[in-house]
PDB file of C-alpha atoms in Angstrom:
ATOM      1  CA  MET N   1      -0.141   0.185   0.115  1.00  0.00           C
ATOM      2  CA  GLU N   2       1.027   3.172  -0.621  1.00  0.00           C
ATOM      3  CA  ASN N   3       2.408   5.278   2.014  1.00  0.00           C
ATOM      4  CA  ILE N   4       0.024   8.767   2.148  1.00  0.00           C
ATOM      5  CA  PHE N   5       2.392  10.394   4.833  1.00  0.00           C
ATOM      6  CA  THR N   6       4.974  11.824   2.656  1.00  0.00           C
ATOM      7  CA  ASP N   7       6.741  15.298   2.860  1.00  0.00           C
ATOM      8  CA  GLU N   8       4.250  16.661   0.515  1.00  0.00           C
ATOM      9  CA  TYR N   9       1.476  15.571   2.749  1.00  0.00           C
ATOM     10  CA  PHE N  10       2.675  17.237   5.800  1.00  0.00           C
ATOM     11  CA  MET N  11       3.970  20.590   3.787  1.00  0.00           C
ATOM     12  CA  ARG N  12       0.409  20.532   2.677  1.00  0.00           C
ATOM     13  CA  LYS N  13      -0.786  21.095   6.470  1.00  0.00           C
ATOM     14  CA  ALA N  14       1.812  23.752   7.145  1.00  0.00           C
ATOM     15  CA  LEU N  15       0.630  25.621   4.148  1.00  0.00           C
ATOM     16  CA  GLN N  16      -2.650  25.638   5.661  1.00  0.00           C
ATOM     17  CA  GLU N  17      -1.151  27.226   8.822  1.00  0.00           C
ATOM     18  CA  ALA N  18       0.824  29.805   6.349  1.00  0.00           C
ATOM     19  CA  GLN N  19      -3.056  30.574   4.623  1.00  0.00           C
ATOM     20  CA  ALA N  20      -4.175  31.316   8.100  1.00  0.00           C
ATOM     21  CA  ALA N  21      -1.083  33.736   8.976  1.00  0.00           C
ATOM     22  CA  PHE N  22      -2.284  35.631   5.748  1.00  0.00           C
ATOM     23  CA  ASP N  23      -5.886  35.700   6.416  1.00  0.00           C
ATOM     24  CA  LYS N  24      -4.519  37.723   9.385  1.00  0.00           C
ATOM     25  CA  GLY N  25      -2.261  40.112   7.816  1.00  0.00           C
ATOM     26  CA  GLU N  26       0.798  38.212   9.100  1.00  0.00           C
ATOM     27  CA  ILE N  27       3.951  37.383   6.632  1.00  0.00           C
ATOM     28  CA  PRO N  28       2.488  33.956   5.649  1.00  0.00           C
ATOM     29  CA  VAL N  29       4.721  31.449   7.027  1.00  0.00           C
ATOM     30  CA  GLY N  30       3.384  28.204   8.830  1.00  0.00           C
ATOM     31  CA  ALA N  31       5.097  25.129  10.482  1.00  0.00           C
ATOM     32  CA  ILE N  32       4.119  22.000  11.838  1.00  0.00           C
ATOM     33  CA  VAL N  33       5.590  19.296  14.190  1.00  0.00           C
ATOM     34  CA  VAL N  34       5.525  15.530  13.086  1.00  0.00           C
ATOM     35  CA  VAL N  35       6.468  12.499  15.062  1.00  0.00           C
ATOM     36  CA  ASN N  36       5.561   8.679  13.881  1.00  0.00           C
ATOM     37  CA  ASP N  37       3.178  10.519  11.006  1.00  0.00           C
ATOM     38  CA  LYS N  38       1.196  12.437  13.834  1.00  0.00           C
ATOM     39  CA  VAL N  39       0.951  15.948  14.042  1.00  0.00           C
ATOM     40  CA  ILE N  40       1.775  17.458  17.610  1.00  0.00           C
ATOM     41  CA  ALA N  41       1.978  21.037  16.801  1.00  0.00           C
ATOM     42  CA  ARG N  42       0.673  23.337  14.318  1.00  0.00           C
ATOM     43  CA  THR N  43       1.315  27.185  14.173  1.00  0.00           C
ATOM     44  CA  HIS N  44       1.663  30.296  12.183  1.00  0.00           C
ATOM     45  CA  ASN N  45       3.479  33.496  12.287  1.00  0.00           C
ATOM     46  CA  LEU N  46       2.038  35.922  14.857  1.00  0.00           C
ATOM     47  CA  THR N  47       4.802  38.439  15.046  1.00  0.00           C
ATOM     48  CA  GLU N  48       2.199  41.740  14.157  1.00  0.00           C
ATOM     49  CA  LEU N  49      -0.482  40.419  16.356  1.00  0.00           C
ATOM     50  CA  LEU N  50       1.705  39.983  19.143  1.00  0.00           C
ATOM     51  CA  HIS N  51       4.126  42.725  18.885  1.00  0.00           C
ATOM     52  CA  ASP N  52       6.945  40.088  19.045  1.00  0.00           C
ATOM     53  CA  VAL N  53       9.864  39.584  16.806  1.00  0.00           C
ATOM     54  CA  THR N  54      10.416  35.817  18.516  1.00  0.00           C
ATOM     55  CA  ALA N  55       6.702  34.858  17.515  1.00  0.00           C
ATOM     56  CA  HIS N  56       7.966  33.128  14.204  1.00  0.00           C
ATOM     57  CA  ALA N  57       6.109  30.238  13.465  1.00  0.00           C
ATOM     58  CA  GLU N  58       8.618  27.910  14.023  1.00  0.00           C
ATOM     59  CA  MET N  59       9.542  29.199  17.819  1.00  0.00           C
ATOM     60  CA  GLN N  60       5.916  28.783  18.634  1.00  0.00           C
ATOM     61  CA  ALA N  61       5.978  25.432  17.020  1.00  0.00           C
ATOM     62  CA  ILE N  62       9.217  23.956  19.017  1.00  0.00           C
ATOM     63  CA  THR N  63       7.719  25.401  22.200  1.00  0.00           C
ATOM     64  CA  SER N  64       4.211  23.831  21.529  1.00  0.00           C
ATOM     65  CA  ALA N  65       5.922  20.209  20.502  1.00  0.00           C
ATOM     66  CA  ALA N  66       8.172  20.351  23.271  1.00  0.00           C
ATOM     67  CA  ASN N  67       5.228  21.187  25.562  1.00  0.00           C
ATOM     68  CA  PHE N  68       3.163  17.900  23.981  1.00  0.00           C
ATOM     69  CA  LEU N  69       5.998  15.725  24.620  1.00  0.00           C
ATOM     70  CA  GLY N  70       6.984  17.083  28.073  1.00  0.00           C
ATOM     71  CA  GLY N  71      10.382  17.521  27.315  1.00  0.00           C
ATOM     72  CA  LYS N  72      12.801  19.869  25.388  1.00  0.00           C
ATOM     73  CA  TYR N  73      13.898  18.020  23.071  1.00  0.00           C
ATOM     74  CA  LEU N  74      12.665  17.280  19.847  1.00  0.00           C
ATOM     75  CA  THR N  75      14.437  13.892  18.825  1.00  0.00           C
ATOM     76  CA  GLY N  76      12.273  11.725  16.507  1.00  0.00           C
ATOM     77  CA  CYS N  77      10.292  14.683  15.274  1.00  0.00           C
ATOM     78  CA  THR N  78      10.478  16.398  12.168  1.00  0.00           C
ATOM     79  CA  LEU N  79       9.630  20.297  11.724  1.00  0.00           C
ATOM     80  CA  TYR N  80       8.010  21.320   8.373  1.00  0.00           C
ATOM     81  CA  VAL N  81       7.958  24.931   7.365  1.00  0.00           C
ATOM     82  CA  THR N  82       6.946  26.877   4.334  1.00  0.00           C
ATOM     83  CA  LEU N  83       9.769  29.359   4.370  1.00  0.00           C
ATOM     84  CA  GLU N  84      13.115  28.561   5.072  1.00  0.00           C
ATOM     85  CA  PRO N  85      13.862  29.596   8.900  1.00  0.00           C
ATOM     86  CA  CYS N  86      15.796  32.504  10.063  1.00  0.00           C
ATOM     87  CA  GLN N  87      18.889  32.735  12.245  1.00  0.00           C
ATOM     88  CA  MET N  88      16.701  32.662  15.371  1.00  0.00           C
ATOM     89  CA  CYS N  89      14.677  29.977  14.133  1.00  0.00           C
ATOM     90  CA  ALA N  90      17.437  27.841  13.158  1.00  0.00           C
ATOM     91  CA  GLY N  91      19.088  28.583  16.354  1.00  0.00           C
ATOM     92  CA  ALA N  92      16.157  27.409  18.177  1.00  0.00           C
ATOM     93  CA  LEU N  93      16.337  24.024  15.826  1.00  0.00           C
ATOM     94  CA  TYR N  94      19.573  23.720  16.756  1.00  0.00           C
ATOM     95  CA  TRP N  95      19.465  23.610  20.545  1.00  0.00           C
ATOM     96  CA  SER N  96      15.895  21.354  19.972  1.00  0.00           C
ATOM     97  CA  GLN N  97      18.165  18.748  18.175  1.00  0.00           C
ATOM     98  CA  VAL N  98      15.165  18.054  16.092  1.00  0.00           C
ATOM     99  CA  SER N  99      15.441  15.047  13.757  1.00  0.00           C
ATOM    100  CA  LYS N 100      14.578  16.430  10.627  1.00  0.00           C
ATOM    101  CA  VAL N 101      13.743  19.815   9.349  1.00  0.00           C
ATOM    102  CA  VAL N 102      11.748  20.210   5.873  1.00  0.00           C
ATOM    103  CA  PHE N 103      11.075  23.583   4.115  1.00  0.00           C
ATOM    104  CA  GLY N 104       9.577  24.769   1.297  1.00  0.00           C
ATOM    105  CA  ALA N 105      10.580  28.279  -0.479  1.00  0.00           C
ATOM    106  CA  ALA N 106      13.781  29.264   0.088  1.00  0.00           C
ATOM    107  CA  ASP N 107      14.716  32.651   1.697  1.00  0.00           C
ATOM    108  CA  ASP N 108      18.006  33.900  -0.111  1.00  0.00           C
ATOM    109  CA  GLN N 109      18.085  37.242   1.918  1.00  0.00           C
ATOM    110  CA  ARG N 110      17.482  36.115   5.646  1.00  0.00           C
ATOM    111  CA  GLY N 111      17.679  32.387   5.158  1.00  0.00           C
ATOM    112  CA  TYR N 112      19.766  30.555   7.829  1.00  0.00           C
ATOM    113  CA  ARG N 113      21.859  29.628   5.023  1.00  0.00           C
ATOM    114  CA  ALA N 114      22.702  32.609   3.889  1.00  0.00           C
ATOM    115  CA  MET N 115      23.252  34.020   7.300  1.00  0.00           C
ATOM    116  CA  GLY N 116      25.687  31.100   8.055  1.00  0.00           C
ATOM    117  CA  THR N 117      23.428  29.595  10.946  1.00  0.00           C
ATOM    118  CA  LYS N 118      24.601  26.114  12.043  1.00  0.00           C
ATOM    119  CA  LEU N 119      21.723  23.555  12.903  1.00  0.00           C
ATOM    120  CA  HIS N 120      22.422  20.238  14.898  1.00  0.00           C
ATOM    121  CA  PRO N 121      24.581  18.104  13.431  1.00  0.00           C
ATOM    122  CA  LYS N 122      22.326  15.249  13.760  1.00  0.00           C
ATOM    123  CA  THR N 123      19.680  17.279  12.068  1.00  0.00           C
ATOM    124  CA  GLN N 124      18.765  16.050   8.615  1.00  0.00           C
ATOM    125  CA  VAL N 125      17.572  18.946   6.054  1.00  0.00           C
ATOM    126  CA  VAL N 126      14.998  18.538   2.802  1.00  0.00           C
ATOM    127  CA  ASN N 127      14.337  21.521   0.913  1.00  0.00           C
ATOM    128  CA  GLY N 128      12.346  22.540  -1.874  1.00  0.00           C
ATOM    129  CA  VAL N 129       9.073  20.831  -0.702  1.00  0.00           C
ATOM    130  CA  MET N 130       6.035  22.266  -2.306  1.00  0.00           C
ATOM    131  CA  GLU N 131       8.371  25.319  -2.907  1.00  0.00           C
ATOM    132  CA  ALA N 132       6.217  26.791  -5.578  1.00  0.00           C
ATOM    133  CA  GLU N 133       2.842  27.079  -3.570  1.00  0.00           C
ATOM    134  CA  CYS N 134       4.992  28.108  -0.514  1.00  0.00           C
ATOM    135  CA  SER N 135       6.864  30.990  -2.428  1.00  0.00           C
ATOM    136  CA  ALA N 136       3.744  32.275  -4.345  1.00  0.00           C
ATOM    137  CA  LEU N 137       1.846  32.780  -1.123  1.00  0.00           C
ATOM    138  CA  VAL N 138       4.708  34.723   0.415  1.00  0.00           C
ATOM    139  CA  LYS N 139       5.149  36.676  -3.235  1.00  0.00           C
ATOM    140  CA  THR N 140       1.141  37.409  -3.101  1.00  0.00           C
ATOM    141  CA  PHE N 141       1.536  38.788   0.526  1.00  0.00           C
ATOM    142  CA  PHE N 142       4.202  41.512  -0.385  1.00  0.00           C
ATOM    143  CA  LYS N 143       2.801  42.322  -3.843  1.00  0.00           C
ATOM    144  CA  GLN N 144      -0.703  42.996  -1.833  1.00  0.00           C
ATOM    145  CA  ARG N 145       0.873  45.237   0.536  1.00  0.00           C
ATOM    146  CA  ARG N 146       2.784  47.179  -1.817  1.00  0.00           C
ATOM    147  CA  GLY N 147       0.112  47.520  -4.074  1.00  0.00           C
TER     148      GLY N 147
ATOM    149  CA  MET D   1      27.105  64.908  39.566  1.00  0.00           C
ATOM    150  CA  GLU D   2      28.302  61.363  38.903  1.00  0.00           C
ATOM    151  CA  ASN D   3      26.167  59.152  36.209  1.00  0.00           C
ATOM    152  CA  ILE D   4      25.219  56.041  38.547  1.00  0.00           C
ATOM    153  CA  PHE D   5      23.376  54.566  35.481  1.00  0.00           C
ATOM    154  CA  THR D   6      26.773  52.841  34.225  1.00  0.00           C
ATOM    155  CA  ASP D   7      26.507  49.661  32.235  1.00  0.00           C
ATOM    156  CA  GLU D   8      28.071  47.916  35.624  1.00  0.00           C
ATOM    157  CA  TYR D   9      25.084  49.440  37.445  1.00  0.00           C
ATOM    158  CA  PHE D  10      22.772  47.407  34.993  1.00  0.00           C
ATOM    159  CA  MET D  11      24.789  44.417  34.521  1.00  0.00           C
ATOM    160  CA  ARG D  12      24.745  43.978  38.611  1.00  0.00           C
ATOM    161  CA  LYS D  13      20.934  43.480  37.863  1.00  0.00           C
ATOM    162  CA  ALA D  14      21.169  41.175  35.298  1.00  0.00           C
ATOM    163  CA  LEU D  15      23.697  39.100  37.436  1.00  0.00           C
ATOM    164  CA  GLN D  16      20.792  39.233  40.359  1.00  0.00           C
ATOM    165  CA  GLU D  17      18.618  37.523  37.634  1.00  0.00           C
ATOM    166  CA  ALA D  18      21.237  35.108  36.757  1.00  0.00           C
ATOM    167  CA  GLN D  19      21.836  34.136  40.472  1.00  0.00           C
ATOM    168  CA  ALA D  20      17.717  33.555  40.474  1.00  0.00           C
ATOM    169  CA  ALA D  21      18.233  30.973  37.564  1.00  0.00           C
ATOM    170  CA  PHE D  22      21.306  29.403  39.414  1.00  0.00           C
ATOM    171  CA  ASP D  23      18.895  28.711  42.649  1.00  0.00           C
ATOM    172  CA  LYS D  24      16.192  27.227  40.602  1.00  0.00           C
ATOM    173  CA  GLY D  25      19.089  24.818  38.994  1.00  0.00           C
ATOM    174  CA  GLU D  26      18.706  26.649  35.380  1.00  0.00           C
ATOM    175  CA  ILE D  27      22.206  27.442  33.415  1.00  0.00           C
ATOM    176  CA  PRO D  28      22.770  31.177  35.247  1.00  0.00           C
ATOM    177  CA  VAL D  29      22.161  33.648  32.748  1.00  0.00           C
ATOM    178  CA  GLY D  30      20.152  36.757  33.424  1.00  0.00           C
ATOM    179  CA  ALA D  31      19.067  39.749  30.968  1.00  0.00           C
ATOM    180  CA  ILE D  32      17.634  42.829  31.434  1.00  0.00           C
ATOM    181  CA  VAL D  33      16.345  45.561  29.044  1.00  0.00           C
ATOM    182  CA  VAL D  34      16.773  49.346  29.738  1.00  0.00           C
ATOM    183  CA  VAL D  35      15.528  52.295  28.068  1.00  0.00           C
ATOM    184  CA  ASN D  36      16.054  55.709  29.110  1.00  0.00           C
ATOM    185  CA  ASP D  37      17.718  54.273  32.632  1.00  0.00           C
ATOM    186  CA  LYS D  38      14.434  52.305  33.137  1.00  0.00           C
ATOM    187  CA  VAL D  39      14.401  48.556  33.541  1.00  0.00           C
ATOM    188  CA  ILE D  40      11.654  47.470  31.576  1.00  0.00           C
ATOM    189  CA  ALA D  41      12.405  43.826  31.412  1.00  0.00           C
ATOM    190  CA  ARG D  42      14.164  41.351  33.977  1.00  0.00           C
ATOM    191  CA  THR D  43      14.125  37.562  32.992  1.00  0.00           C
ATOM    192  CA  HIS D  44      16.461  34.728  33.284  1.00  0.00           C
ATOM    193  CA  ASN D  45      16.807  31.334  31.761  1.00  0.00           C
ATOM    194  CA  LEU D  46      13.714  28.890  32.295  1.00  0.00           C
ATOM    195  CA  THR D  47      14.897  26.025  29.876  1.00  0.00           C
ATOM    196  CA  GLU D  48      14.645  23.516  32.362  1.00  0.00           C
ATOM    197  CA  LEU D  49      11.465  24.645  34.363  1.00  0.00           C
ATOM    198  CA  LEU D  50       9.561  25.227  31.157  1.00  0.00           C
ATOM    199  CA  HIS D  51      11.097  22.302  29.227  1.00  0.00           C
ATOM    200  CA  ASP D  52      11.743  24.819  26.513  1.00  0.00           C
ATOM    201  CA  VAL D  53      14.976  25.512  24.589  1.00  0.00           C
ATOM    202  CA  THR D  54      13.329  28.809  23.274  1.00  0.00           C
ATOM    203  CA  ALA D  55      13.224  30.124  27.373  1.00  0.00           C
ATOM    204  CA  HIS D  56      16.616  31.832  27.473  1.00  0.00           C
ATOM    205  CA  ALA D  57      16.750  34.642  29.314  1.00  0.00           C
ATOM    206  CA  GLU D  58      17.267  37.195  26.277  1.00  0.00           C
ATOM    207  CA  MET D  59      14.325  35.624  24.563  1.00  0.00           C
ATOM    208  CA  GLN D  60      12.095  36.347  27.250  1.00  0.00           C
ATOM    209  CA  ALA D  61      13.604  39.501  27.711  1.00  0.00           C
ATOM    210  CA  ILE D  62      12.398  40.782  24.265  1.00  0.00           C
ATOM    211  CA  THR D  63       9.039  39.537  24.519  1.00  0.00           C
ATOM    212  CA  SER D  64       8.716  41.377  27.628  1.00  0.00           C
ATOM    213  CA  ALA D  65      10.105  44.384  26.697  1.00  0.00           C
ATOM    214  CA  ALA D  66       8.215  44.460  23.406  1.00  0.00           C
ATOM    215  CA  ASN D  67       4.909  44.018  25.585  1.00  0.00           C
ATOM    216  CA  PHE D  68       5.841  46.834  27.753  1.00  0.00           C
ATOM    217  CA  LEU D  69       6.624  49.077  24.994  1.00  0.00           C
ATOM    218  CA  GLY D  70       3.468  47.837  22.985  1.00  0.00           C
ATOM    219  CA  GLY D  71       5.708  47.479  19.913  1.00  0.00           C
ATOM    220  CA  LYS D  72       7.792  44.764  18.621  1.00  0.00           C
ATOM    221  CA  TYR D  73      11.023  46.992  17.856  1.00  0.00           C
ATOM    222  CA  LEU D  74      13.471  47.531  20.687  1.00  0.00           C
ATOM    223  CA  THR D  75      14.985  50.766  19.149  1.00  0.00           C
ATOM    224  CA  GLY D  76      16.331  52.893  21.813  1.00  0.00           C
ATOM    225  CA  CYS D  77      16.737  50.100  24.223  1.00  0.00           C
ATOM    226  CA  THR D  78      19.801  48.077  25.618  1.00  0.00           C
ATOM    227  CA  LEU D  79      19.792  44.533  26.230  1.00  0.00           C
ATOM    228  CA  TYR D  80      21.945  43.615  29.415  1.00  0.00           C
ATOM    229  CA  VAL D  81      22.744  39.750  29.462  1.00  0.00           C
ATOM    230  CA  THR D  82      25.487  38.003  31.678  1.00  0.00           C
ATOM    231  CA  LEU D  83      26.514  35.687  28.867  1.00  0.00           C
ATOM    232  CA  GLU D  84      27.435  35.997  25.155  1.00  0.00           C
ATOM    233  CA  PRO D  85      24.069  35.524  23.032  1.00  0.00           C
ATOM    234  CA  CYS D  86      23.725  32.481  21.305  1.00  0.00           C
ATOM    235  CA  GLN D  87      22.462  32.096  17.551  1.00  0.00           C
ATOM    236  CA  MET D  88      18.914  32.358  18.490  1.00  0.00           C
ATOM    237  CA  CYS D  89      18.837  35.027  20.740  1.00  0.00           C
ATOM    238  CA  ALA D  90      21.603  36.748  18.537  1.00  0.00           C
ATOM    239  CA  GLY D  91      18.817  36.162  15.904  1.00  0.00           C
ATOM    240  CA  ALA D  92      16.311  37.470  17.828  1.00  0.00           C
ATOM    241  CA  LEU D  93      18.015  40.652  18.860  1.00  0.00           C
ATOM    242  CA  TYR D  94      18.728  41.098  15.096  1.00  0.00           C
ATOM    243  CA  TRP D  95      14.887  41.161  14.162  1.00  0.00           C
ATOM    244  CA  SER D  96      14.180  43.516  17.401  1.00  0.00           C
ATOM    245  CA  GLN D  97      16.733  46.121  15.909  1.00  0.00           C
ATOM    246  CA  VAL D  98      17.623  46.836  19.510  1.00  0.00           C
ATOM    247  CA  SER D  99      20.166  49.653  19.800  1.00  0.00           C
ATOM    248  CA  LYS D 100      22.859  48.091  22.414  1.00  0.00           C
ATOM    249  CA  VAL D 101      23.762  44.706  23.388  1.00  0.00           C
ATOM    250  CA  VAL D 102      25.719  44.600  26.594  1.00  0.00           C
ATOM    251  CA  PHE D 103      27.352  41.340  27.833  1.00  0.00           C
ATOM    252  CA  GLY D 104      29.456  39.980  30.764  1.00  0.00           C
ATOM    253  CA  ALA D 105      31.032  36.498  30.044  1.00  0.00           C
ATOM    254  CA  ALA D 106      32.173  35.403  26.665  1.00  0.00           C
ATOM    255  CA  ASP D 107      31.262  31.815  24.983  1.00  0.00           C
ATOM    256  CA  ASP D 108      33.748  30.874  22.788  1.00  0.00           C
ATOM    257  CA  GLN D 109      31.912  27.513  21.800  1.00  0.00           C
ATOM    258  CA  ARG D 110      28.229  28.706  21.309  1.00  0.00           C
ATOM    259  CA  GLY D 111      28.310  32.199  21.517  1.00  0.00           C
ATOM    260  CA  TYR D 112      26.970  34.094  18.432  1.00  0.00           C
ATOM    261  CA  ARG D 113      30.583  35.358  17.387  1.00  0.00           C
ATOM    262  CA  ALA D 114      31.888  31.763  17.244  1.00  0.00           C
ATOM    263  CA  MET D 115      28.549  30.650  15.333  1.00  0.00           C
ATOM    264  CA  GLY D 116      29.235  33.767  12.738  1.00  0.00           C
ATOM    265  CA  THR D 117      25.776  34.956  13.576  1.00  0.00           C
ATOM    266  CA  LYS D 118      24.791  38.941  12.516  1.00  0.00           C
ATOM    267  CA  LEU D 119      23.151  41.272  14.896  1.00  0.00           C
ATOM    268  CA  HIS D 120      21.191  44.060  13.122  1.00  0.00           C
ATOM    269  CA  PRO D 121      23.665  46.805  11.738  1.00  0.00           C
ATOM    270  CA  LYS D 122      22.488  49.397  13.769  1.00  0.00           C
ATOM    271  CA  THR D 123      22.991  47.589  17.306  1.00  0.00           C
ATOM    272  CA  GLN D 124      26.136  48.850  19.102  1.00  0.00           C
ATOM    273  CA  VAL D 125      27.651  45.583  21.341  1.00  0.00           C
ATOM    274  CA  VAL D 126      29.799  46.207  24.517  1.00  0.00           C
ATOM    275  CA  ASN D 127      31.656  43.189  26.275  1.00  0.00           C
ATOM    276  CA  GLY D 128      33.180  42.036  29.168  1.00  0.00           C
ATOM    277  CA  VAL D 129      31.178  44.139  31.722  1.00  0.00           C
ATOM    278  CA  MET D 130      31.710  42.475  34.999  1.00  0.00           C
ATOM    279  CA  GLU D 131      33.189  39.423  33.022  1.00  0.00           C
ATOM    280  CA  ALA D 132      34.813  37.885  36.053  1.00  0.00           C
ATOM    281  CA  GLU D 133      31.433  37.714  38.015  1.00  0.00           C
ATOM    282  CA  CYS D 134      29.113  36.471  35.142  1.00  0.00           C
ATOM    283  CA  SER D 135      31.978  33.749  34.111  1.00  0.00           C
ATOM    284  CA  ALA D 136      32.192  32.782  37.755  1.00  0.00           C
ATOM    285  CA  LEU D 137      28.663  32.040  38.147  1.00  0.00           C
ATOM    286  CA  VAL D 138      28.315  29.830  35.272  1.00  0.00           C
ATOM    287  CA  LYS D 139      31.554  27.927  36.352  1.00  0.00           C
ATOM    288  CA  THR D 140      30.476  27.249  39.702  1.00  0.00           C
ATOM    289  CA  PHE D 141      26.934  26.095  38.212  1.00  0.00           C
ATOM    290  CA  PHE D 142      28.673  23.290  35.935  1.00  0.00           C
ATOM    291  CA  LYS D 143      31.449  22.566  38.591  1.00  0.00           C
ATOM    292  CA  GLN D 144      28.228  21.518  40.995  1.00  0.00           C
ATOM    293  CA  ARG D 145      26.454  19.404  38.573  1.00  0.00           C
ATOM    294  CA  ARG D 146      29.622  17.352  37.657  1.00  0.00           C
ATOM    295  CA  GLY D 147      30.877  17.150  41.774  1.00  0.00           C
TER     296      GLY D 147
END
């Protein structure tokens, strides 16, 4: 039987979160945390609503998943996020020792790769999953803002 | 008249926060945020208590100060922290556009400088303020843990 729990399957859920952020006027980034094919955290960017630069989707997802698990390490977990993490979020993912990070759209300006941030050596990275959809949402957001 | 509001004056308050973390069995790091010589946030590391890798002193200080100010940018603010910020905290400080960061002890392994994290170009940095005291508290903590 075909495994339905692909990276695309979970990225679609992260995209739903990004859409929720979009609908609130937030930069549209969504994240989820998955362990054993089960979603244990769903979050989206809330920096404007909370007046808080630390309220990126990934930061909330890490806190929420750790709360669910009852421990601070996310070993065995995968974080899906629609946009490449920034320095702050990659730094938090480093501390969390998350097993896998999957992101959609690249962020060539402020993404962790361009900024030189280190993830944990045990963390596997997959990028470009549903890149077109993830990227289109961000581009539409900024186009509307400028328009 | 002599100005009592020196970097040492405020670092001493951050050290009191670090001591509070120490007393709870947390890695002893304390932070405060100051604007116009007024302390608007006081926090200490709570990663163990909250089971949350994002609960570093600086992260809480940024959230707390922004909450006090009613806006997400910390322009005009100085953050004092007893230990050099990590990638995550430096990344958050980058987004906050904080005007000045003052830290006590260096962190040559996990500090933002060794890790290559960028602060905001407008952020002024002062380091080594009460370095001996800030460093001694961390060293005592780890010596007790190993002992």
